[in-house]
Coordinates of C-alpha atoms (C1' of nucleotides) in Angstrom, one line a residue:
Chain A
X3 CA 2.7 -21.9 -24.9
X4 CA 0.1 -19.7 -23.3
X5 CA -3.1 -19.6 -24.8
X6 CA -3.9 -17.0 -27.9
X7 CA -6.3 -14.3 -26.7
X8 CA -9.0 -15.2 -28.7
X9 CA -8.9 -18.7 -26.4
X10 CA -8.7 -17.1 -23.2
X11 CA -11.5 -14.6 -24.5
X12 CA -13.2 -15.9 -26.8
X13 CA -15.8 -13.1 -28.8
X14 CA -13.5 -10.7 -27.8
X15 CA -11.8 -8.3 -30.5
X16 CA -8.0 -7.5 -29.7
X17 CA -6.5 -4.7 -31.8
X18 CA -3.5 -4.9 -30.5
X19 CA -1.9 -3.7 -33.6
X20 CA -3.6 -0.4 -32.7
X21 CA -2.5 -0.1 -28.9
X22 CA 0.2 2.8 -28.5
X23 CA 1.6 3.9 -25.6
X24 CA 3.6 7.2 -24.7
X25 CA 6.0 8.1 -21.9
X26 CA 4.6 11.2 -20.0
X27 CA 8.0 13.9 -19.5
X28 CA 9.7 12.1 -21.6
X29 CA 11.6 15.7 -21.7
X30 CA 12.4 14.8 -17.8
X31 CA 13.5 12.1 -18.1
X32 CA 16.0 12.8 -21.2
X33 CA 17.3 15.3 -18.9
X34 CA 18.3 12.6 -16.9
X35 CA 19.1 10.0 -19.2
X36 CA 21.5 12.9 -20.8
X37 CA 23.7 13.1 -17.6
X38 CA 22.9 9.5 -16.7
X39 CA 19.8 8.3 -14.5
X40 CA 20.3 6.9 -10.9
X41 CA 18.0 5.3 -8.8
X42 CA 18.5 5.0 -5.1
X43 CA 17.2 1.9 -4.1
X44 CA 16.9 1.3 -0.2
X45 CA 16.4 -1.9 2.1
X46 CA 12.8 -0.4 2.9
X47 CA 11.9 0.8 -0.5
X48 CA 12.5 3.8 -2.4
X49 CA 9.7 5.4 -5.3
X50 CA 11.5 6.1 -8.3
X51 CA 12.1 10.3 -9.5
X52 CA 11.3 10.7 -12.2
X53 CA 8.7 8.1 -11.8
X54 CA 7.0 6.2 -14.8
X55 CA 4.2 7.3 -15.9
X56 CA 2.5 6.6 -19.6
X57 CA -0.4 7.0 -21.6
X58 CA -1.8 4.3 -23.9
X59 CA -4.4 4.2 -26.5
X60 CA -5.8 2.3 -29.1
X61 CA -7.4 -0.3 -26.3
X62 CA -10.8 -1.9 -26.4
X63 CA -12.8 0.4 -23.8
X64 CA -15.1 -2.0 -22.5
X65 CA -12.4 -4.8 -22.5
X66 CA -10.3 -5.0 -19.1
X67 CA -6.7 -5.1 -18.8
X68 CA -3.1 -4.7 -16.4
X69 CA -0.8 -2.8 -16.5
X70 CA 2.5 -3.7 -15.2
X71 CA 5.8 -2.9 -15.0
X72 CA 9.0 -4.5 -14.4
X73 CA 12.9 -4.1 -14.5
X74 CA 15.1 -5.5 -16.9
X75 CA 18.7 -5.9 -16.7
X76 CA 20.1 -3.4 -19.6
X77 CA 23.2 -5.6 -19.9
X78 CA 25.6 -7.9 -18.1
X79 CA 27.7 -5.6 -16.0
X80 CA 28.5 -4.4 -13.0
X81 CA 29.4 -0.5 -13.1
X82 CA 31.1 1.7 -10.5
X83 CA 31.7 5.8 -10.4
X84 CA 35.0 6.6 -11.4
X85 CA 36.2 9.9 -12.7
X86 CA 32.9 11.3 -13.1
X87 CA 31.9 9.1 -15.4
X88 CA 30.4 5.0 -14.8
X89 CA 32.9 2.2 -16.3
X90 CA 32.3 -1.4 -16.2
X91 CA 33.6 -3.2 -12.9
X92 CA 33.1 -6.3 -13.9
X93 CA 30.3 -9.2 -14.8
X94 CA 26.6 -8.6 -13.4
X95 CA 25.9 -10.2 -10.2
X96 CA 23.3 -12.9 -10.7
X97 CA 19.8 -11.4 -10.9
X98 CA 17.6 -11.4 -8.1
X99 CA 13.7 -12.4 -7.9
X100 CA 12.2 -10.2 -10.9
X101 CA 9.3 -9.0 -10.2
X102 CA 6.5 -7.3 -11.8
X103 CA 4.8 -4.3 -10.3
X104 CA 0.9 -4.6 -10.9
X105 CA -1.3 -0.8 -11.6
X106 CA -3.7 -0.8 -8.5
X107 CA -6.2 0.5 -10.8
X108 CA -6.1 -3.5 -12.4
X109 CA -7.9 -4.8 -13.7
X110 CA -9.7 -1.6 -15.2
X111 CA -11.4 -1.1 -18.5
X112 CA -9.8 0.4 -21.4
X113 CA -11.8 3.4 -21.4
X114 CA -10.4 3.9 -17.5
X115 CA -6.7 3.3 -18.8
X116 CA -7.0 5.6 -21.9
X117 CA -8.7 8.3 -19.9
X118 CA -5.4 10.0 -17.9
X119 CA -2.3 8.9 -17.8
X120 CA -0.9 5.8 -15.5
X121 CA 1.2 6.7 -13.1
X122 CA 3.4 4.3 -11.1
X123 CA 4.4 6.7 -8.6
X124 CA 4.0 4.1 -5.7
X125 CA 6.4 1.9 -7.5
X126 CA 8.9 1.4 -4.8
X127 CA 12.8 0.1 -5.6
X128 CA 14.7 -2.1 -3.1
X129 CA 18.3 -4.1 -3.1
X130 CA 16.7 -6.8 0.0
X131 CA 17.0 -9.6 -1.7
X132 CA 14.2 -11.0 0.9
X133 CA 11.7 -8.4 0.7
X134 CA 8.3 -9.2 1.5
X135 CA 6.5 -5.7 0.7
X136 CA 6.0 -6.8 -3.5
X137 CA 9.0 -3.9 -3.9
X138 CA 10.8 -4.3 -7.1
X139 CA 14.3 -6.3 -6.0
X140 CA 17.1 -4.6 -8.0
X141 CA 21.5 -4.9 -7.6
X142 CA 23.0 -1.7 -6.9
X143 CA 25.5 -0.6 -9.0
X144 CA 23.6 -2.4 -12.3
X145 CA 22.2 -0.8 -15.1
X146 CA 18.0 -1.3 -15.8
X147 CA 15.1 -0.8 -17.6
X148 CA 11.4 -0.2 -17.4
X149 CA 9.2 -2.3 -19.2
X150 CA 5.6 -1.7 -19.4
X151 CA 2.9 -4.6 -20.1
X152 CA -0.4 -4.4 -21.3
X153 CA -2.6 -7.7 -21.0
X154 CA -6.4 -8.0 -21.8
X155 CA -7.5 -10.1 -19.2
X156 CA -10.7 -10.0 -16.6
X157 CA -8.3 -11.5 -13.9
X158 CA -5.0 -12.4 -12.2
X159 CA -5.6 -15.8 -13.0
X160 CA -6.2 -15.5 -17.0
X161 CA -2.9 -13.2 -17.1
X162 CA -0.8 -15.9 -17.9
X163 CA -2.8 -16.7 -20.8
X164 CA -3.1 -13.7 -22.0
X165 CA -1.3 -11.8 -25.3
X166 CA 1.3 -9.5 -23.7
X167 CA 2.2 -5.8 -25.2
X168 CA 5.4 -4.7 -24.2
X169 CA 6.8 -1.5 -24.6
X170 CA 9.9 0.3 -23.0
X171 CA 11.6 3.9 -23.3
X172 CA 15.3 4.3 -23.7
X173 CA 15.1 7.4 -22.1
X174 CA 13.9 5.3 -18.8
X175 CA 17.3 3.4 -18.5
X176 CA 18.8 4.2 -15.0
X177 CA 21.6 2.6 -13.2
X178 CA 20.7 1.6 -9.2
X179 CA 22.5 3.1 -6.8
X180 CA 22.0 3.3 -2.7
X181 CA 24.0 6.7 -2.5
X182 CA 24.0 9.3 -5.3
X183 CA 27.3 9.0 -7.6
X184 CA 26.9 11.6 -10.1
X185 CA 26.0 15.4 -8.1
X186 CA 24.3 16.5 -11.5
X187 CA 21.9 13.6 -11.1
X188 CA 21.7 14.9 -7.3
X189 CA 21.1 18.8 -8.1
X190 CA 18.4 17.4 -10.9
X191 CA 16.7 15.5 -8.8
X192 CA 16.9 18.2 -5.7
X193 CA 15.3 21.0 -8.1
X194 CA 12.4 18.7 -9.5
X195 CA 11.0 16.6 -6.4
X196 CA 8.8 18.2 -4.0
X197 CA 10.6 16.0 -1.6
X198 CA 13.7 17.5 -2.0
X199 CA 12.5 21.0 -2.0
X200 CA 14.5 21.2 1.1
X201 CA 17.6 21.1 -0.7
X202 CA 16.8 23.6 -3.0
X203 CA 18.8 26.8 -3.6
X204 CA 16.1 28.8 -4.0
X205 CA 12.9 29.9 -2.7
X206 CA 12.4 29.1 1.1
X207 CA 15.3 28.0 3.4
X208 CA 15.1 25.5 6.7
X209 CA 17.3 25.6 9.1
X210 CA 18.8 22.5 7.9
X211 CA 19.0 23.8 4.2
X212 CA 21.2 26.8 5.5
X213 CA 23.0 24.9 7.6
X214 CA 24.0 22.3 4.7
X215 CA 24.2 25.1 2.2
X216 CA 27.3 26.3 4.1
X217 CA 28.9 23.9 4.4
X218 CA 28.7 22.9 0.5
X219 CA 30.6 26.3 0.3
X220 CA 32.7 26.4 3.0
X221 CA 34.1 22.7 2.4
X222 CA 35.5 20.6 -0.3
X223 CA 35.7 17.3 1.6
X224 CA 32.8 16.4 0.7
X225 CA 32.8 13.4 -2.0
X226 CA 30.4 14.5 -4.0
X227 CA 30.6 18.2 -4.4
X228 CA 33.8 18.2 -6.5
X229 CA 32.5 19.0 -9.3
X230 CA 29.4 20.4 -9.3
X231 CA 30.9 22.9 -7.4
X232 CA 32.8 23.7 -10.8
X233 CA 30.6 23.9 -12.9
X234 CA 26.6 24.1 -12.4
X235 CA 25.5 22.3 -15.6
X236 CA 22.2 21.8 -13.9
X237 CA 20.9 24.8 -14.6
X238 CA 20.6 24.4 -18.3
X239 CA 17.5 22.1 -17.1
X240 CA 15.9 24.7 -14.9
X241 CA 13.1 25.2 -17.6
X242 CA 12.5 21.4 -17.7
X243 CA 8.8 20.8 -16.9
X244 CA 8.6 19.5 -12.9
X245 CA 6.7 16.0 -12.8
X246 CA 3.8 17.2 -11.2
X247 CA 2.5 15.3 -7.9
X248 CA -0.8 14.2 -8.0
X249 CA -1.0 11.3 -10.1
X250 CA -4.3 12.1 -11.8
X251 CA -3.3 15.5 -12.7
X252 CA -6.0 16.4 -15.7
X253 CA -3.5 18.7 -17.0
X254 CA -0.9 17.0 -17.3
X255 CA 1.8 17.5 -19.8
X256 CA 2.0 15.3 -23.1
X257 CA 5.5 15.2 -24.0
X258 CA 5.9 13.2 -27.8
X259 CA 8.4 10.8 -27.9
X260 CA 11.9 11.8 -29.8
X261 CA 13.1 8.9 -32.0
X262 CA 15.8 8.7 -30.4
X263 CA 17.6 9.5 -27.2
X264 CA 20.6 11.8 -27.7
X265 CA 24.2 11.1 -26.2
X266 CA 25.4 14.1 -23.9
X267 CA 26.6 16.9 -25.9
X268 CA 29.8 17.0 -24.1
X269 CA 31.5 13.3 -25.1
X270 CA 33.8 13.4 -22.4
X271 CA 31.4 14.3 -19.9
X272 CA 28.9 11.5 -21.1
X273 CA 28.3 9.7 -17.9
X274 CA 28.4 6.4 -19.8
X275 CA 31.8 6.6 -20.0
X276 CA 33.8 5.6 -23.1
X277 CA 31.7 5.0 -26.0
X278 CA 29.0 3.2 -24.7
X279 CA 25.6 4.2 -25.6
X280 CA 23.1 3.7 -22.8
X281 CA 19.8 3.4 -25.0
X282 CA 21.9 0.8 -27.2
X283 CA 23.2 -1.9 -25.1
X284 CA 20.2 -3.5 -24.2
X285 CA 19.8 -4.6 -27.4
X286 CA 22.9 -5.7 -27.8
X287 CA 24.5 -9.7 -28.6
X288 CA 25.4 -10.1 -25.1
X289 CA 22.3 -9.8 -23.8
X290 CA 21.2 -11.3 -20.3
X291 CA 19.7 -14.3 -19.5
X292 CA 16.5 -13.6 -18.6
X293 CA 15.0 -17.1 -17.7
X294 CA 16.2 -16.9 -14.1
X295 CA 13.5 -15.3 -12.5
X296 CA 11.6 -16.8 -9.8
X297 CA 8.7 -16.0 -7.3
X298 CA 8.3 -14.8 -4.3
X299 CA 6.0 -16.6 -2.1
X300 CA 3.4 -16.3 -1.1
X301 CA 0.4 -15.2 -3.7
X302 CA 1.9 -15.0 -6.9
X303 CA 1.7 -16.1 -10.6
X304 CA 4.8 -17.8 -12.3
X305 CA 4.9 -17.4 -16.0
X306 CA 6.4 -19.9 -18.7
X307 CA 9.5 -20.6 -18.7
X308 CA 10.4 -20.0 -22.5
X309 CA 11.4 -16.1 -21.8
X310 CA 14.3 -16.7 -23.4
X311 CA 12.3 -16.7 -26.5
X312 CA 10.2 -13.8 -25.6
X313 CA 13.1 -11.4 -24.5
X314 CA 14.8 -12.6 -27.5
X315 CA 12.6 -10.1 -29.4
X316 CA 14.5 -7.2 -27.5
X317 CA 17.5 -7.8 -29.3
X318 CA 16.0 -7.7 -32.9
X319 CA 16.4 -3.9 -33.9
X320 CA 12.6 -3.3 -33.3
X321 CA 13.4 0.5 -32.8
X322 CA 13.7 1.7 -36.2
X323 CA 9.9 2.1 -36.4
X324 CA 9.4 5.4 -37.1
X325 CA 6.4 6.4 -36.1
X326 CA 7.0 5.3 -32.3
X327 CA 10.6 4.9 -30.2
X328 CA 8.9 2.3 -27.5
X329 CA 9.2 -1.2 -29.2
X330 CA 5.8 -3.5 -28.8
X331 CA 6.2 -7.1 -29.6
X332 CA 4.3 -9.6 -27.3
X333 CA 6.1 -10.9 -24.7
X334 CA 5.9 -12.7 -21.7
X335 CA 6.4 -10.5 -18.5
X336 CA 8.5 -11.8 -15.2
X337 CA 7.0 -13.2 -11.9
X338 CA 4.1 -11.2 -10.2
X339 CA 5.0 -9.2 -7.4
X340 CA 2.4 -7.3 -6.2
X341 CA -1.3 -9.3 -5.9
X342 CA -4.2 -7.6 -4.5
X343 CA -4.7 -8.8 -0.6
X344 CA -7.9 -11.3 -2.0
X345 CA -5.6 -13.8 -4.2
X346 CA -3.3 -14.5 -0.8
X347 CA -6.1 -16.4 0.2
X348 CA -4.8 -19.2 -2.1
X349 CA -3.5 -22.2 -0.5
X350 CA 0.5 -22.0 -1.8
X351 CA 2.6 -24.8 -2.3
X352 CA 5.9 -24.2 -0.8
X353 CA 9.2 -25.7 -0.5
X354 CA 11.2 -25.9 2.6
X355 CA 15.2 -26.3 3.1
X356 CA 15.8 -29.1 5.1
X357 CA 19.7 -29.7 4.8
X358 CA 22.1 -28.5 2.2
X359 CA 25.7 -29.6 1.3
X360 CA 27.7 -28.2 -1.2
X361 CA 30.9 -30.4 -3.1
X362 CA 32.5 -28.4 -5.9
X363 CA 30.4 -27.5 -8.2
X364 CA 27.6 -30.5 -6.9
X365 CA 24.3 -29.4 -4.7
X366 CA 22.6 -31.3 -3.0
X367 CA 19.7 -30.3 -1.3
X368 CA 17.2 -32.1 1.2
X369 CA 13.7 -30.1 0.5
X370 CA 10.5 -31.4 2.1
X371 CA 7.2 -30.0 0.0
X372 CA 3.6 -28.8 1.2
X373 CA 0.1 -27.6 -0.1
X374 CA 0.7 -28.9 -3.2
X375 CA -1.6 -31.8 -2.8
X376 CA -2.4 -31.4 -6.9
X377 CA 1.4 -32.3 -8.0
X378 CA 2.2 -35.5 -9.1
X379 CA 5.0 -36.6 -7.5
X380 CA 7.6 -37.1 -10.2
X381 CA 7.0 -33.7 -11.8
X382 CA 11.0 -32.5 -12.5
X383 CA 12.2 -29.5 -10.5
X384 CA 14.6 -26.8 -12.0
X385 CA 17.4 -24.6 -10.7
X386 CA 16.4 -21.0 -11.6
X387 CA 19.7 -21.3 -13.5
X388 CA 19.4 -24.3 -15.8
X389 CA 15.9 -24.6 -16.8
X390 CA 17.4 -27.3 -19.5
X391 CA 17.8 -30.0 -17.3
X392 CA 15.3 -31.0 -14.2
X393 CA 17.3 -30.9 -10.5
X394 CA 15.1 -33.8 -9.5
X395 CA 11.6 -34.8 -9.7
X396 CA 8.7 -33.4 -7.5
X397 CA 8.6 -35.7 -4.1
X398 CA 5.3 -34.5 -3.2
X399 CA 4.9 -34.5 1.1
X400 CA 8.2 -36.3 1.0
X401 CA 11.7 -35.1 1.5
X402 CA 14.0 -35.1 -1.9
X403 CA 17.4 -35.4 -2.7
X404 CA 18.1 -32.5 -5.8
X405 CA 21.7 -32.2 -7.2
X406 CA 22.5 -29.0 -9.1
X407 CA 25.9 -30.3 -10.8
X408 CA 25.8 -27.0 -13.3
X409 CA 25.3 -24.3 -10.8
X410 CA 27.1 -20.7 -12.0
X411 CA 28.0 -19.2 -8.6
X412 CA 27.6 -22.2 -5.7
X413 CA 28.4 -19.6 -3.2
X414 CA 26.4 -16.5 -1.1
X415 CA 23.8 -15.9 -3.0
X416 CA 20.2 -17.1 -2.8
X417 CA 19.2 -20.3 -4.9
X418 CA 15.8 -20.6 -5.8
X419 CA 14.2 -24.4 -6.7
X420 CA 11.1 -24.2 -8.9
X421 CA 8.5 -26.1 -11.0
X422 CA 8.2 -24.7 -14.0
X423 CA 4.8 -24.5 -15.9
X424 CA 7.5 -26.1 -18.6
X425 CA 7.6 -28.9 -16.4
X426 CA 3.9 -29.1 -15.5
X427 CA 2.7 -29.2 -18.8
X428 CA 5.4 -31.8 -19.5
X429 CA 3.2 -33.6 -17.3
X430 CA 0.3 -33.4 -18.2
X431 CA -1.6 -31.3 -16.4
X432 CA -4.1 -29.0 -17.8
X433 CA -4.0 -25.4 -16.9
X434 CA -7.5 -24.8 -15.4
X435 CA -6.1 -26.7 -12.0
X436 CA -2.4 -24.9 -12.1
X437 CA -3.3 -21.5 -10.1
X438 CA -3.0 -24.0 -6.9
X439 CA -0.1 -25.6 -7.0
X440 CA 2.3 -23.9 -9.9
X441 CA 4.0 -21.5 -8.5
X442 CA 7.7 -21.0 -8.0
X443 CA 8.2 -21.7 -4.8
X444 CA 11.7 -21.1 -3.3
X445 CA 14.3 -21.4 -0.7
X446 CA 17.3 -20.0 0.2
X447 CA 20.7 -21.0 1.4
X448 CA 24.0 -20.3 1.9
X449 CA 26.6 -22.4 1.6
Chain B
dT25 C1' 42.6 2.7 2.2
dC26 C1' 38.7 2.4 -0.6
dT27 C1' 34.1 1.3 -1.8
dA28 C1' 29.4 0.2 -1.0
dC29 C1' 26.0 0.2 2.2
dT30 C1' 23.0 1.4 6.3
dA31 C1' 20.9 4.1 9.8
dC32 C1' 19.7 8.3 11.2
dC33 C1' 18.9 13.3 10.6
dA34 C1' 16.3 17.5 9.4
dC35 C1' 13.4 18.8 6.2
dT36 C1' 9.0 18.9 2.9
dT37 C1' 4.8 16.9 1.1
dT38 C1' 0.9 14.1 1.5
dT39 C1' -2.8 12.1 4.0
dG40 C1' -6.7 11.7 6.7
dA41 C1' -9.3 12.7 10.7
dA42 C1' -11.3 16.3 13.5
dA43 C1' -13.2 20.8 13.8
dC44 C1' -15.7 24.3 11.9
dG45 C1' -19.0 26.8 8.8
dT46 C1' -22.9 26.9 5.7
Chain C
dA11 C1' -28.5 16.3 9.7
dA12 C1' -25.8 16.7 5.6
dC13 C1' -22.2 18.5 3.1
dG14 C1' -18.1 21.2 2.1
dT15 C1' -14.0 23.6 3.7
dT16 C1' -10.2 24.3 6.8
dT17 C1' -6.8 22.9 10.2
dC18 C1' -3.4 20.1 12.0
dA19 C1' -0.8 16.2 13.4
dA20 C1' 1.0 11.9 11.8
dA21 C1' 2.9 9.4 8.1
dA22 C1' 5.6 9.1 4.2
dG23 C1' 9.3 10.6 1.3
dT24 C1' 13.7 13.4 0.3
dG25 C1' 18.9 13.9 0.0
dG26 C1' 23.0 14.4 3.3
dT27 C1' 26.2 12.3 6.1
dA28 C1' 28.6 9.6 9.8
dG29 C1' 29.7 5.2 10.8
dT30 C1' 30.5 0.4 9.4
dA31 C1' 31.7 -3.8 7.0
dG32 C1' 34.2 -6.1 3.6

DNA sequence: TCTACTACCACTTTTGAAACGT
DNA sequence: AACGTTTCAAAAGTGGTAGTAG
């Protein structure tokens, strides 16, 4: 659907068969990955430890580009702590808004991007469902993964048609938490982040570090100290590199990529639980559905709705290159999150809940649309959930009657309504005009 | 009772403005 | 006056934990 970069750029050479890209402490990060990776993710916003950071080459220099990231579910389950080890607890919750976390530095030439390595320390992880900060929106207790994009484009607006280079790490697959299960992920974290210094064993003690240190000795209520209490395992990663601080470090560290991510030594202790491998299930059969993504207003791009095609490409075993372990296939990426402060000046089309009423299964919702004076009325609407089938038809200024009859779970969680660029283009509409009036706009509701 | 989550705590690091020196 | 360095307070980020909701 989107238009080939030579289109959107015409004159413009794209070797993207050349473009690599390399995780930076990749060694860090398998250290986590080998006792399982956990992310706390707060209501405000929490920065990721270890955070992403990557190097790319082979890009034009004088050519601009983003570089974004966003989360992808690893699988379809829901995962709890139990027995020191993460089982499945069931079936996924439904995902929420997926967002895409835009490089400041963006656009920037390739010669900028190549220079030092990108670092997305800023990246901030939340579980509010409504956040309005551009944080990536994540479920606790589910299992993720990074994925980086790299799209030549001069703008925001030329993005979308655009050629996307993908590329994710298995060794960056963590599972969202809002507390700390696992106290070797804890202690790992503890001895690596200048934050945590405070925490630290060694080296200079606060009053609150002694005060905390004695009681980790002197009790064993606490939840979590069970069994690192036991048995210190974290020190076998004392000589892992720290991630360094500053961003921009000149020296930092090139780590090369293993081929592939080993399982903990100890089987029993593998934090996966049961024979699961973490860097194998996202490319597994049951993979998710990733076409229910949506936008948050205001100020962002939508994307076409045939991801299903694009993430399709994750399942094909793509990883048995052997020259590289990230996979880099074109793709689509999901919704923008973060836009620089000058594209909010849009005017945004945006959808408002008048009334709701739920029977069964059957939704039906009273809407009333604005600043979309572009649309057509008659342009069909989708549930984030069933892009096959239109909800209704695009009322303009007037109020509309939608009904959802295939909904998956009618009940507490947010429902998005949106016109998809499917739809648009279904119309008729020619993409030069669509920055105005295509977004995803949404609602919520509970019923 | 259990689990997941939130708010708050004490701590460290980062940041940026003011003060100071050359 | 201009520039660079140092100082310091505020802001931001960290894991721990008590309390709460379901």
């Amino acid at each position: 659907m989107s238009a080939s970069p030579s289109v959107a750029h015409p004159g413009e050479s794209y070797q993207q068969g050349n473009m690599r890209m390399k995780l930076e402490y990749s060694e860090l990060w398998k250290s986590f990955h080998d006792i399982g990776t956990e992310m706390v993710i707060t209501k405000s916003g929490r920065r990721m430890f270890p955070y992403c950071n990557v190097s790319v080459s082979g890009l034009v220099p004088y050519a601009k580009y983003f570089i974004m990231v966003d989360m992808v579910p690893v699988d379809n389950s829901r995962y709890k702590w139990n027995n020191e080890q993460w089982e499945v607890a069931g079936k996924a919750e439904p995902q929420p808004p997926c967002r895409t976390y835009i490089h400041p530095d963006s656009p920037g030439l390739g010669s900028h991007w190549m220079k030092q390595p990108i670092s997305f320390l800023k990246l901030k992880l939340t579980n509010n469902p409504l956040d309005q900060k551009g944080h990536i929106i994540l479920h606790s207790m589910h299992r993720y993964q990074p994925r980086f994009h790299v799209v030549q484009a001069d703008d925001l607006y030329s993005v979308r048609w655009s050629v996307f280079q993908t590329f994710t790490f298995s060794e960056t697959t963590f599972t969202a938490v809002t507390v700390y299960q696992n106290t070797k992920i804890t202690k790992l974290k503890i001895d690596h982040n200048p934050f945590a210094k405070g925490f630290r064993e060694e080296g200079t003690h606060g009053k609150r570090h002694r005060a905390q240190k004695s009681q980790l000795c002197s009790e064993n209520s606490a939840k979590k100290l069970k069994s690192s209490e036991k048995e210190p395992e974290f020190r076998c990663f004392q000589d892992v590199p720290r991630l360094p601080y500053d961003p921009h470090r000149e020296d930092s560290e090139t780590l090369m990529l293993s081929k592939e991510v080993p399982m903990a030594q100890d089987e029993q202790m593998s934090p996966w639980g049961g024979e699961q491998d973490p860097g194998q299930s996202l490319h597994s059969e049951g993979a998710m559905d990733y076409t229910n993504s949506e936008q948050l207003v205001p100020g962002q791009i939508n994307y076409q709705s045939h991801r299903t095609q694009d993430f399709g490409r994750m399942s094909s075993p793509s990883c048995t290159d052997s020259q590289t372990d990230c996979q880099g296939f074109e793709s689509q990426p999901t919704d923008m999150a973060t836009v620089p402060d000058q594209e909010l000046s849009r005017p945004q089309p945006s959808l408002s809940l008048g009334s709701s009423q739920r029977k069964g299964l059957d939704i039906s919702m009273t809407t009333s649309v604005e600043g979309c004076s572009k649309a057509r009325p008659g342009l069909p609407l989708y549930n984030q959930y069933n892009m096959e089938q239109p909800l209704g038809h695009w009322s303009g200024t007037l109020a509309g009657q939608y009904s959802s009859p295939t909904y998956p779970q009618p009940h507490q969680h947010p429902h998005h309504l949106m016109m998809s660029e499917h739809s648009i283009h279904s119309a008729g509409y020619h993409h030069s005009s669509m920055p105005e009036w295509s977004q995803y706009s949404l609602f919520s509701y509970s019923c």
